[in-house]
C-alpha positions in Angstrom: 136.1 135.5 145.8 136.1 139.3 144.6 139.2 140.7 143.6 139.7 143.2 140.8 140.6 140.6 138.8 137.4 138.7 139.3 135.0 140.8 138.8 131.1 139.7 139.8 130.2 137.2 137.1 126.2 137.4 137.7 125.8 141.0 138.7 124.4 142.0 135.2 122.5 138.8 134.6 119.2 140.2 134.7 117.4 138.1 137.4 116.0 137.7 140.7 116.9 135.3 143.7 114.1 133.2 144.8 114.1 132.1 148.6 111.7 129.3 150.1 111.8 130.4 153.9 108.8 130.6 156.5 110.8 131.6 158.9 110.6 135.2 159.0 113.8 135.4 161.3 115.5 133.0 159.1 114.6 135.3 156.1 115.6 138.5 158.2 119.3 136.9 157.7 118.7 136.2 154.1 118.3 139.6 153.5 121.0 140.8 155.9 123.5 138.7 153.9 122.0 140.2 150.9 122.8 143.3 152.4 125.9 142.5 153.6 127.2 141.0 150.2 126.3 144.3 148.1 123.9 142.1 145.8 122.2 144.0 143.0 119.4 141.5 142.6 115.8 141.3 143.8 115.3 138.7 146.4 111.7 137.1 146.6 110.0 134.9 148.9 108.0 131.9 149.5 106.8 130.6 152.6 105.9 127.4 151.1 106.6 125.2 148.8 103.3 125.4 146.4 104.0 129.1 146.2 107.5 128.7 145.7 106.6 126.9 142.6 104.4 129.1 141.4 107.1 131.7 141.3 109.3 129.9 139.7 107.3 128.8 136.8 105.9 132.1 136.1 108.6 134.4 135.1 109.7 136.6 132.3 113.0 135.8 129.8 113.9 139.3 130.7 113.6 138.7 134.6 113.8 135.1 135.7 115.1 133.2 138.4 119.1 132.8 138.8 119.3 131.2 142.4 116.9 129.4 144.4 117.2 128.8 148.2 115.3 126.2 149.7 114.3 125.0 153.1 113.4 121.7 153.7 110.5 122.2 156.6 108.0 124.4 154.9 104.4 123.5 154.8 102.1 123.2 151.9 104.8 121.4 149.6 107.8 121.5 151.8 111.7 122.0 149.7 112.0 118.5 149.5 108.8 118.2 147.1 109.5 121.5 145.6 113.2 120.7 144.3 111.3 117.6 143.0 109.1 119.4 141.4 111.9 122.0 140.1 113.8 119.2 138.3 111.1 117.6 136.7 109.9 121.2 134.7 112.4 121.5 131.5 112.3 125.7 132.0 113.6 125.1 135.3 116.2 121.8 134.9 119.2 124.1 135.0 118.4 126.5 137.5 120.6 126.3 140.6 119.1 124.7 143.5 121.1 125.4 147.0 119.0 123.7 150.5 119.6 125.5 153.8 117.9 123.7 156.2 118.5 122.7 160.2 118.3 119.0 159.0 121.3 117.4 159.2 119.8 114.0 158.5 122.2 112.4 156.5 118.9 110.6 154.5 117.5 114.3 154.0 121.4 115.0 152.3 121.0 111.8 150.6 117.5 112.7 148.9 118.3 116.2 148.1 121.2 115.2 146.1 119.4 112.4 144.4 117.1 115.0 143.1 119.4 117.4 142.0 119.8 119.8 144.8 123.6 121.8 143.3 124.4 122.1 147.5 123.2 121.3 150.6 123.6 123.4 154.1 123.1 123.4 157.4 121.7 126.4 158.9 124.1 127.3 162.0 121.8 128.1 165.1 124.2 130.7 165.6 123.5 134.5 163.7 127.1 135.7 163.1 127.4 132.0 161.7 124.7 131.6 159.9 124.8 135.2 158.1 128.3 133.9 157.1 127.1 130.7 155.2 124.2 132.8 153.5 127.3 135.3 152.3 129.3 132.5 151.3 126.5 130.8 149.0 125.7 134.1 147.9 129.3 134.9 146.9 129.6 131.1 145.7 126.7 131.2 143.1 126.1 134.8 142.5 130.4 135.5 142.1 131.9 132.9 141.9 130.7 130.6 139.2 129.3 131.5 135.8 125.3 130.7 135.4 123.2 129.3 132.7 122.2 132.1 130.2 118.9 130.7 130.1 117.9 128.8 132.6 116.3 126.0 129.8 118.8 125.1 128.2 
């Protein structure tokens, strides 16, 4: 996605990344790819989806979420509930939702989408693969496309 021409779109977006993962070998990855892809944003986490919300809805105009990353199979308010949750708060409406979960239950696609998931993944079991589709959502949504200035809009 990066060429001279194309600069990063996000990278001065002032802003943080907000990852729902209680895997801490799953999150290991998130932050390799992180890494890997040169981002200049803080990455936080949630191991569930009641914190996960809390996050979310507590942040600053100056520093607020531009990305959240969901799993599905969390406990306490697993993704499914939390992207639920997400679209139903006005502040938080237009912030980009991506799931990468190992579910590839067609009804768990199905759901996400009807509740306003932007994409859906599957996590490979795989490392090198699965540290290539973290990069590639990260290049995807933090490059590649231009974000809400505010994520109420």
């Amino acid at each position: 996605f990066r060429t001279p021409s194309h600069p990063r779109v996000n990278a001065k977006l002032p802003g943080y990344l907000l990852v729902l993962e209680d895997s801490d070998e799953d999150f290991d990855t998130v932050l390799s790819a992180a890494r890997k892809s040169a981002l200049p944003h803080e990455i936080r986490r949630a191991v569930n989806g009641d914190e996960c919300v809390r996050l979310l809805e507590n942040y600053s105009e100056t520093h607020r979420p531009l990305l959240a990353l969901l799993d599905l199979n969390t406990p306490l308010g697993d993704g499914r509930d939390t992207l639920r949750t997400l679209r139903q708060n006005p502040k938080l409406r237009t912030l980009p939702v991506v799931i990468l979960s190992t579910s590839g239950n067609p009804k768990d696609l199905d759901y996400c989408y009807n509740e306003g998931a932007n994409a859906y993944h599957t996590k490979p079991v795989d490392y090198p693969e699965h540290l290539d589709t973290v990069c590639r959502i990260f290049e995807y949504w933090l490059e590649g496309v231009m974000l809400p200035s505010s994520p109420n809009l």
